[in-house]
């Protein structure tokens, strides 16, 4: 069998650099996930209200995010807006902005869906027990909503982590880019590095996403009896 | 009966959904210790009356008073009154993310700020009364419909309500589970609890009612004791309604 090209990873600090790249990927996605949750939940709750204007704006936002490829969004924000508005945006910040913009839209839609799936009777039976709107929301509606939200939002998080592989296109040195650099630098000494390095990158993504999936499975199981 | 204190008064209520009048100038008083059963064809506004009594339904005209205190849209007064009025729904609506015991304890602890230990003791006692103490740590979905409905009754009871409203509590149940729920309600009646019951179970209505109200198209068509209403109905509509529960024997020719 051919040399798998894993050996390059043990040269110098290559493995450490790759892990550093993974951290960049995770950092971008986790910060974006943070923003998406923080902004998506209130936005999603707003979308359950009956206002036509709010609904129209939210709809428009959601559609824009859905039809636009993330890469185009990245290019617009990083190359486009920096010229037009003359501001200085580093590539990582631009990535966080784009991923938050995307995540927030998807998150708000998930939140909206989870909230409207709670039967009207749940509110009524809670109110009939003398609870005020605050108690109804925090003790009856919210816990049920979060349980329903969990699987879909975890799915969104892992999708966001995976999609960060795009940010190398605007010059962020994340795990895939580091892998590419390592392969380039060792083109002559280990021509098979592409397999070993990209294979390792794949494994690193798996290591990044798998625990999150497991956590979701665990919580789902723990909450399944409810 | 009129010697007793009036607890709930529904006073000249008019309720419309868009253009359709559900209730027209409807009035009803419920006295302490009384069991009022409301019967009538579906869509006649029976359930709406209960929902109005509990402030779950806004009305266009009229008012509801509890021991003389007006129930208005103001949040403080409505939640205070709901503590005194227990309501049990057709679809039980236990909180699915809480265990049976937690379902029962939630409102007394959260709303009435009662001592957790004392509430727990009472909750367990009430659960054992309806034969469900061994289910206390189960979740609602692990229970049958009849069991869930008994828990819903216990949940309402644990708030120490002065009046209990039952909204077609057996309508969603399989026939063999109806009795276990109705017996709980019958035992509450024996204790002298004040109750307003909407039901389609005529035998049960006859057994439990002090007063039967026959509602048709949003107004009281006939009112009387259980004996009067079921044995000697006066109005044509009531006779028709009661006949709809019996069938003529098929005679083969």
Coordinates of C-alpha atoms in Angstrom, one line a residue:
Chain A
X1 CA 0.0 0.0 0.0
X2 CA 1.1 3.6 -0.7
X3 CA 2.3 5.8 2.1
X4 CA -0.8 7.5 3.5
X5 CA 1.0 10.8 4.1
X6 CA 0.2 11.0 7.7
X7 CA 3.8 11.3 8.6
X8 CA 3.9 15.1 7.6
X9 CA 1.8 15.8 10.6
X10 CA 4.5 14.7 12.9
X11 CA 7.1 17.0 11.3
X12 CA 7.8 20.1 13.3
X13 CA 4.7 21.7 14.8
X14 CA 2.4 20.7 12.0
X15 CA -0.1 18.9 14.2
X16 CA -0.2 21.8 16.7
X17 CA -0.8 24.2 13.8
X18 CA -3.6 22.0 12.6
X19 CA -5.2 22.0 16.0
X20 CA -4.7 25.8 16.1
X21 CA -6.7 25.9 12.8
X22 CA -9.4 23.8 14.3
X23 CA -9.7 26.2 17.2
X24 CA -10.1 29.1 14.7
X25 CA -13.0 27.2 13.0
X26 CA -14.6 26.4 16.3
X27 CA -14.1 29.9 17.7
X28 CA -15.8 31.5 14.7
X29 CA -18.7 29.1 14.8
X30 CA -19.2 29.1 18.5
X31 CA -19.2 32.9 18.7
X32 CA -21.6 33.0 15.8
X33 CA -23.8 30.3 17.5
X34 CA -23.8 32.5 20.7
X35 CA -25.0 35.5 18.7
X36 CA -27.5 33.4 16.8
X37 CA -29.0 32.0 20.0
X38 CA -29.0 35.4 21.8
X39 CA -30.6 37.2 18.9
X40 CA -32.6 34.3 17.3
X41 CA -34.6 33.5 20.4
X42 CA -36.1 37.0 20.9
X43 CA -36.5 37.4 17.1
X44 CA -38.3 34.0 16.9
X45 CA -40.6 35.0 19.8
X46 CA -41.3 38.3 18.0
X47 CA -42.3 36.3 14.9
X48 CA -45.0 34.4 16.8
X49 CA -46.8 37.8 17.4
X50 CA -49.5 38.8 15.0
X51 CA -48.0 41.9 13.6
X52 CA -48.0 41.9 9.8
X53 CA -45.0 44.2 9.5
X54 CA -42.8 42.1 11.8
X55 CA -43.8 39.0 9.9
X56 CA -43.1 40.6 6.5
X57 CA -39.6 41.8 7.6
X58 CA -38.8 38.5 9.2
X59 CA -39.9 36.7 6.1
X60 CA -37.7 38.8 3.9
X61 CA -34.7 38.4 6.1
X62 CA -35.2 34.6 6.2
X63 CA -35.6 34.3 2.5
X64 CA -32.5 36.4 1.8
X65 CA -30.4 34.2 4.0
X66 CA -31.9 31.1 2.5
X67 CA -31.4 31.9 -1.1
X68 CA -27.9 33.4 -0.7
X69 CA -25.0 31.0 -0.7
X70 CA -22.9 31.6 2.4
X71 CA -19.8 32.2 0.3
X72 CA -21.5 35.1 -1.6
X73 CA -22.4 36.6 1.8
X74 CA -18.8 36.3 2.9
X75 CA -17.6 38.0 -0.2
X76 CA -20.1 40.8 0.0
X77 CA -19.3 41.5 3.6
X78 CA -15.5 41.1 3.4
X79 CA -14.7 42.5 0.0
X80 CA -17.9 44.5 -0.8
X81 CA -18.8 46.4 2.4
X82 CA -15.2 47.2 3.3
X83 CA -14.8 49.2 0.0
X84 CA -18.2 50.8 0.0
X85 CA -18.3 51.9 3.6
X86 CA -14.6 52.2 4.0
X87 CA -14.4 50.3 7.2
X88 CA -11.7 48.0 8.3
X89 CA -12.9 44.5 8.9
X90 CA -10.6 41.6 9.5
X91 CA -11.5 38.3 7.9
X92 CA -12.4 36.6 11.1
X93 CA -14.8 39.3 12.2
X94 CA -16.4 39.3 8.8
X95 CA -16.9 35.6 9.1
X96 CA -18.5 36.0 12.5
X97 CA -20.8 38.6 11.1
X98 CA -21.9 36.4 8.2
X99 CA -22.3 33.3 10.3
X100 CA -24.3 35.2 12.9
X101 CA -26.5 36.7 10.2
X102 CA -27.2 33.3 8.8
X103 CA -27.5 31.5 12.2
X104 CA -29.8 34.1 13.6
X105 CA -32.2 33.7 10.7
X106 CA -32.3 30.0 10.9
X107 CA -32.5 30.0 14.7
X108 CA -35.4 32.4 14.8
X109 CA -37.3 30.2 12.4
X110 CA -36.6 27.2 14.6
X111 CA -37.7 29.1 17.7
X112 CA -40.8 30.3 16.1
X113 CA -41.7 26.8 15.0
X114 CA -41.1 25.4 18.5
X115 CA -43.2 28.1 20.2
X116 CA -46.2 27.7 17.9
X117 CA -46.1 23.9 18.3
X118 CA -47.0 24.3 22.0
X119 CA -50.8 23.7 22.2
X120 CA -53.0 26.7 23.2
X121 CA -54.4 24.6 26.0
X122 CA -51.0 24.5 27.8
X123 CA -51.3 28.3 28.2
X124 CA -54.9 28.0 29.3
X125 CA -54.5 25.3 31.9
X126 CA -51.5 27.2 33.4
X127 CA -53.5 30.4 33.5
X128 CA -56.5 28.6 35.0
X129 CA -54.2 27.6 37.9
X130 CA -53.7 31.3 38.6
X131 CA -50.3 31.7 37.0
X132 CA -49.4 35.1 35.6
X133 CA -47.9 35.5 32.2
X134 CA -44.4 35.5 33.5
X135 CA -44.8 32.2 35.4
X136 CA -46.7 30.6 32.5
X137 CA -43.9 31.5 30.2
X138 CA -40.9 30.5 32.3
X139 CA -42.3 27.4 34.0
X140 CA -44.6 25.9 31.5
X141 CA -44.0 27.2 27.9
X142 CA -40.2 27.8 27.8
X143 CA -39.1 24.4 29.2
X144 CA -41.3 22.6 26.6
X145 CA -40.1 24.9 23.8
X146 CA -36.4 24.3 24.6
X147 CA -37.0 20.6 24.6
X148 CA -38.5 20.8 21.2
X149 CA -35.9 23.2 20.0
X150 CA -32.9 21.1 21.0
X151 CA -32.5 18.5 18.1
X152 CA -33.0 21.1 15.3
X153 CA -30.8 23.7 16.9
X154 CA -28.0 21.2 17.5
X155 CA -28.2 20.3 13.9
X156 CA -27.8 24.0 13.0
X157 CA -24.7 24.2 15.2
X158 CA -23.0 21.3 13.5
X159 CA -23.9 22.7 10.1
X160 CA -22.4 26.0 11.1
X161 CA -19.2 24.4 12.3
X162 CA -18.9 22.4 9.0
X163 CA -19.7 25.5 6.9
X164 CA -16.8 27.4 8.5
X165 CA -14.6 25.6 6.0
X166 CA -15.7 28.3 3.6
X167 CA -14.0 31.1 5.5
X168 CA -10.6 30.2 4.1
X169 CA -11.9 31.8 0.9
X170 CA -11.6 35.2 2.5
X171 CA -8.3 34.5 4.0
X172 CA -9.0 33.2 7.4
X173 CA -6.4 30.6 8.3
X174 CA -8.6 27.9 9.8
X175 CA -8.2 24.2 10.0
X176 CA -8.7 23.5 6.3
X177 CA -6.3 26.3 5.2
X178 CA -3.6 25.1 7.6
X179 CA -4.0 21.7 6.2
X180 CA -3.6 23.1 2.7
X181 CA -0.5 25.0 3.7
X182 CA 1.1 21.9 5.3
X183 CA 0.4 19.9 2.1
X184 CA 1.9 22.7 -0.1
X185 CA 5.0 23.0 2.0
X186 CA 5.7 19.3 1.8
X187 CA 4.7 18.8 -1.8
X188 CA 8.1 17.3 -2.7
X189 CA 9.0 15.4 0.5
X190 CA 5.6 13.8 0.9
X191 CA 3.5 13.9 -2.2
X192 CA 0.8 11.8 -0.5
X193 CA 0.2 14.3 2.3
X194 CA -3.1 15.4 0.8
X195 CA -4.7 12.1 1.9
X196 CA -3.3 12.1 5.3
X197 CA -3.8 15.8 6.1
X198 CA -7.3 16.2 4.7
X199 CA -8.2 12.9 6.3
X200 CA -7.0 14.3 9.6
X201 CA -9.0 17.5 9.0
X202 CA -12.0 15.4 8.4
X203 CA -11.4 13.6 11.7
X204 CA -10.9 16.9 13.5
X205 CA -14.3 18.1 12.3
X206 CA -15.8 14.9 13.5
X207 CA -14.1 15.3 16.9
X208 CA -15.5 18.9 17.0
X209 CA -19.1 18.0 16.0
X210 CA -19.5 14.5 17.5
X211 CA -19.6 15.5 21.2
X212 CA -22.2 18.1 20.3
X213 CA -24.4 15.5 18.7
X214 CA -23.9 13.2 21.6
X215 CA -24.8 15.9 24.0
X216 CA -28.0 16.4 22.1
X217 CA -28.8 12.7 22.0
X218 CA -28.2 12.6 25.8
X219 CA -30.5 15.5 26.5
X220 CA -33.1 14.2 24.1
X221 CA -33.1 10.9 25.9
X222 CA -33.1 12.5 29.3
X223 CA -36.1 14.6 28.3
X224 CA -37.8 12.0 26.2
X225 CA -40.0 10.9 29.1
X226 CA -41.6 14.3 29.1
Chain B
X1 CA -80.4 26.7 48.5
X2 CA -81.0 30.4 48.2
X3 CA -80.1 30.7 51.9
X4 CA -76.5 29.9 51.1
X5 CA -74.0 32.4 50.0
X6 CA -73.6 33.2 46.4
X7 CA -70.1 32.5 45.2
X8 CA -70.1 33.1 41.5
X9 CA -72.4 35.4 39.6
X10 CA -72.4 35.6 35.8
X11 CA -74.4 38.8 35.2
X12 CA -76.1 39.6 31.8
X13 CA -73.2 38.3 29.7
X14 CA -73.2 38.7 26.0
X15 CA -70.5 36.9 24.1
X16 CA -69.9 37.1 20.4
X17 CA -67.4 35.6 18.1
X18 CA -67.3 38.1 15.3
X19 CA -70.9 38.4 14.3
X20 CA -72.2 35.1 15.9
X21 CA -73.7 35.6 19.3
X22 CA -72.7 32.6 21.5
X23 CA -74.4 33.9 24.6
X24 CA -77.1 36.5 24.7
X25 CA -77.8 38.3 28.0
X26 CA -76.9 35.2 30.0
X27 CA -77.0 35.2 33.8
X28 CA -76.3 32.4 36.3
X29 CA -75.6 32.3 40.0
X30 CA -73.8 29.5 41.8
X31 CA -74.3 29.1 45.5
X32 CA -72.0 27.6 48.1
X33 CA -72.0 23.8 48.1
X34 CA -74.1 23.6 45.0
X35 CA -73.5 21.3 42.0
X36 CA -74.8 22.9 38.9
X37 CA -74.8 20.8 35.7
X38 CA -75.0 22.5 32.4
X39 CA -76.3 20.4 29.5
X40 CA -77.3 21.1 26.0
X41 CA -76.6 20.4 22.4
X42 CA -73.1 21.0 21.1
X43 CA -72.3 24.5 20.1
X44 CA -74.9 25.9 22.6
X45 CA -72.2 27.8 24.5
X46 CA -71.8 25.5 27.5
X47 CA -68.1 25.5 27.6
X48 CA -67.9 29.2 26.9
X49 CA -69.7 29.9 30.1
X50 CA -67.1 28.0 32.1
X51 CA -64.3 29.8 30.2
X52 CA -65.9 33.1 30.9
X53 CA -66.2 32.3 34.6
X54 CA -62.5 31.7 34.7
X55 CA -61.7 34.8 32.7
X56 CA -60.3 32.9 29.8
X57 CA -62.7 34.4 27.4
X58 CA -63.3 38.2 27.0
X59 CA -67.0 39.2 26.8
X60 CA -68.7 42.1 25.0
X61 CA -71.2 42.9 27.7
X62 CA -71.9 42.0 31.4
X63 CA -69.7 40.9 34.2
X64 CA -68.6 38.0 36.4
X65 CA -68.3 38.5 40.2
X66 CA -66.8 36.3 42.8
X67 CA -68.2 36.8 46.3
X68 CA -69.1 40.2 45.1
X69 CA -65.7 41.0 43.6
X70 CA -65.7 41.8 40.0
X71 CA -63.5 39.8 37.6
X72 CA -62.1 42.3 35.1
X73 CA -59.3 42.2 32.6
X74 CA -56.9 43.5 35.2
X75 CA -54.2 40.9 35.7
X76 CA -54.0 41.1 39.5
X77 CA -57.7 40.4 40.1
X78 CA -58.0 37.7 37.5
X79 CA -55.1 35.6 38.7
X80 CA -56.2 36.0 42.3
X81 CA -59.7 34.8 41.3
X82 CA -58.3 31.9 39.2
X83 CA -56.6 30.6 42.4
X84 CA -60.1 30.2 43.9
X85 CA -61.6 28.7 40.8
X86 CA -60.3 25.4 39.7
X87 CA -60.9 24.3 36.2
X88 CA -60.4 20.9 34.6
X89 CA -60.4 20.7 30.8
X90 CA -61.6 18.1 28.3
X91 CA -58.0 17.5 27.2
X92 CA -56.5 17.4 30.7
X93 CA -53.4 19.3 29.6
X94 CA -51.0 18.2 32.2
X95 CA -47.6 19.8 31.8
X96 CA -45.7 17.1 29.8
X97 CA -42.2 18.1 31.0
X98 CA -43.1 17.6 34.7
X99 CA -43.8 14.5 36.7
X100 CA -47.2 13.9 38.1
X101 CA -46.2 15.2 41.5
X102 CA -44.5 18.2 40.0
X103 CA -47.7 18.9 38.0
X104 CA -49.7 19.0 41.1
X105 CA -47.2 21.0 43.2
X106 CA -46.3 23.6 40.6
X107 CA -49.0 26.2 41.1
X108 CA -49.5 25.9 44.9
X109 CA -45.8 26.5 45.4
X110 CA -45.3 29.1 42.6
X111 CA -48.6 31.0 42.7
X112 CA -49.7 30.6 46.3
X113 CA -46.1 30.6 47.7
X114 CA -47.0 27.8 50.0
X115 CA -44.5 25.7 51.8
X116 CA -43.0 23.0 49.6
X117 CA -43.1 20.2 52.2
X118 CA -46.7 20.9 53.2
X119 CA -47.8 21.0 49.5
X120 CA -46.0 17.8 48.8
X121 CA -47.8 16.1 51.7
X122 CA -51.1 17.3 50.5
X123 CA -50.4 16.4 46.9
X124 CA -49.5 12.8 47.8
X125 CA -52.5 12.5 49.9
X126 CA -54.8 13.7 47.1
X127 CA -53.1 11.5 44.6
X128 CA -53.6 8.5 46.9
X129 CA -57.2 9.5 47.2
X130 CA -57.7 9.1 43.4
X131 CA -55.6 5.9 43.5
X132 CA -52.5 7.3 41.8
X133 CA -49.9 7.7 44.5
X134 CA -47.6 5.1 42.9
X135 CA -47.6 7.2 39.7
X136 CA -46.2 10.3 41.4
X137 CA -42.8 10.1 39.6
X138 CA -44.1 9.2 36.2
X139 CA -44.6 11.6 33.4
X140 CA -48.0 12.3 32.0
X141 CA -47.4 10.4 28.7
X142 CA -47.0 7.3 30.7
X143 CA -50.5 7.5 32.0
X144 CA -53.8 6.6 30.5
X145 CA -56.4 9.2 29.6
X146 CA -58.5 8.5 32.7
X147 CA -55.4 8.6 35.0
X148 CA -54.3 11.9 33.5
X149 CA -57.7 13.4 34.0
X150 CA -57.7 12.3 37.6
X151 CA -54.3 14.0 38.0
X152 CA -55.8 17.1 36.5
X153 CA -58.5 17.1 39.0
X154 CA -56.0 16.7 41.8
X155 CA -53.9 19.5 40.4
X156 CA -57.0 21.8 40.6
X157 CA -57.9 20.6 44.1
X158 CA -54.5 21.2 45.5
X159 CA -55.1 24.9 45.0
X160 CA -57.9 24.8 47.5
X161 CA -60.4 26.2 45.1
X162 CA -63.8 27.4 46.3
X163 CA -65.4 26.4 43.0
X164 CA -64.5 23.7 40.5
X165 CA -65.4 24.0 36.9
X166 CA -65.4 20.8 34.8
X167 CA -65.5 21.2 31.1
X168 CA -66.6 18.0 29.4
X169 CA -63.9 16.2 31.4
X170 CA -64.8 12.7 30.0
X171 CA -65.5 13.7 26.4
X172 CA -62.0 12.7 25.3
X173 CA -61.8 9.5 27.2
X174 CA -62.4 5.9 26.2
X175 CA -65.7 4.6 27.6
X176 CA -64.2 2.3 30.1
X177 CA -62.3 5.2 31.7
X178 CA -65.2 7.5 32.1
X179 CA -66.4 6.0 35.4
X180 CA -63.1 6.2 37.2
X181 CA -63.1 10.0 36.6
X182 CA -66.7 10.5 37.3
X183 CA -66.5 8.7 40.6
X184 CA -63.8 11.1 41.7
X185 CA -66.2 14.0 40.9
X186 CA -69.1 12.3 42.6
X187 CA -67.0 11.9 45.8
X188 CA -66.2 15.6 45.7
X189 CA -69.9 16.3 45.4
X190 CA -70.5 14.2 48.5
X191 CA -68.0 16.4 50.4
X192 CA -70.1 19.4 49.5
X193 CA -67.7 21.0 47.0
X194 CA -69.2 23.7 44.9
X195 CA -69.0 22.7 41.3
X196 CA -70.2 23.7 37.8
X197 CA -70.1 20.8 35.4
X198 CA -70.6 20.7 31.7
X199 CA -71.1 17.1 30.5
X200 CA -72.7 14.8 28.0
X201 CA -73.0 12.0 30.5
X202 CA -76.7 12.2 31.3
X203 CA -76.8 9.5 33.9
X204 CA -73.9 11.2 35.7
X205 CA -75.6 14.6 35.4
X206 CA -78.8 13.2 36.9
X207 CA -76.9 11.6 39.8
X208 CA -74.8 14.6 40.7
X209 CA -76.8 17.7 39.9
X210 CA -78.5 19.8 42.5
X211 CA -79.6 22.0 39.6
X212 CA -79.6 21.3 35.9
X213 CA -79.4 24.1 33.4
X214 CA -80.5 23.2 29.9
X215 CA -78.8 25.6 27.5
X216 CA -79.9 26.0 23.9
X217 CA -78.6 28.5 21.4
X218 CA -77.0 30.7 24.0
X219 CA -79.9 31.1 26.5
X220 CA -81.3 29.0 29.4
X221 CA -84.2 27.1 27.9
X222 CA -85.0 25.2 31.1
X223 CA -83.7 25.1 34.6
X224 CA -84.6 22.8 37.5
X225 CA -83.6 20.1 39.9
X226 CA -82.2 16.9 38.4
X227 CA -85.4 15.1 39.1
X228 CA -87.6 17.8 37.4
X229 CA -85.4 18.1 34.4
X230 CA -84.7 14.5 33.6
X231 CA -88.0 13.0 34.7
X232 CA -90.5 15.8 33.8
X233 CA -88.9 18.1 31.2
X234 CA -91.2 21.0 30.4
X235 CA -90.0 22.5 27.2
X236 CA -90.2 20.8 23.8
X237 CA -86.5 21.4 23.2
X238 CA -85.5 19.7 26.4
X239 CA -87.7 16.7 25.6
X240 CA -86.2 16.5 22.2
X241 CA -82.7 16.8 23.6
X242 CA -83.2 14.0 26.2
X243 CA -84.8 11.8 23.6
X244 CA -81.7 12.0 21.5
X245 CA -79.9 9.9 24.1
X246 CA -82.3 6.9 23.8
X247 CA -82.9 4.7 20.8
X248 CA -86.0 2.9 19.7
X249 CA -85.8 -0.9 19.7
X250 CA -85.5 -2.2 16.2
X251 CA -88.4 -4.4 15.4
X252 CA -87.8 -6.9 12.7
X253 CA -90.8 -7.2 10.4

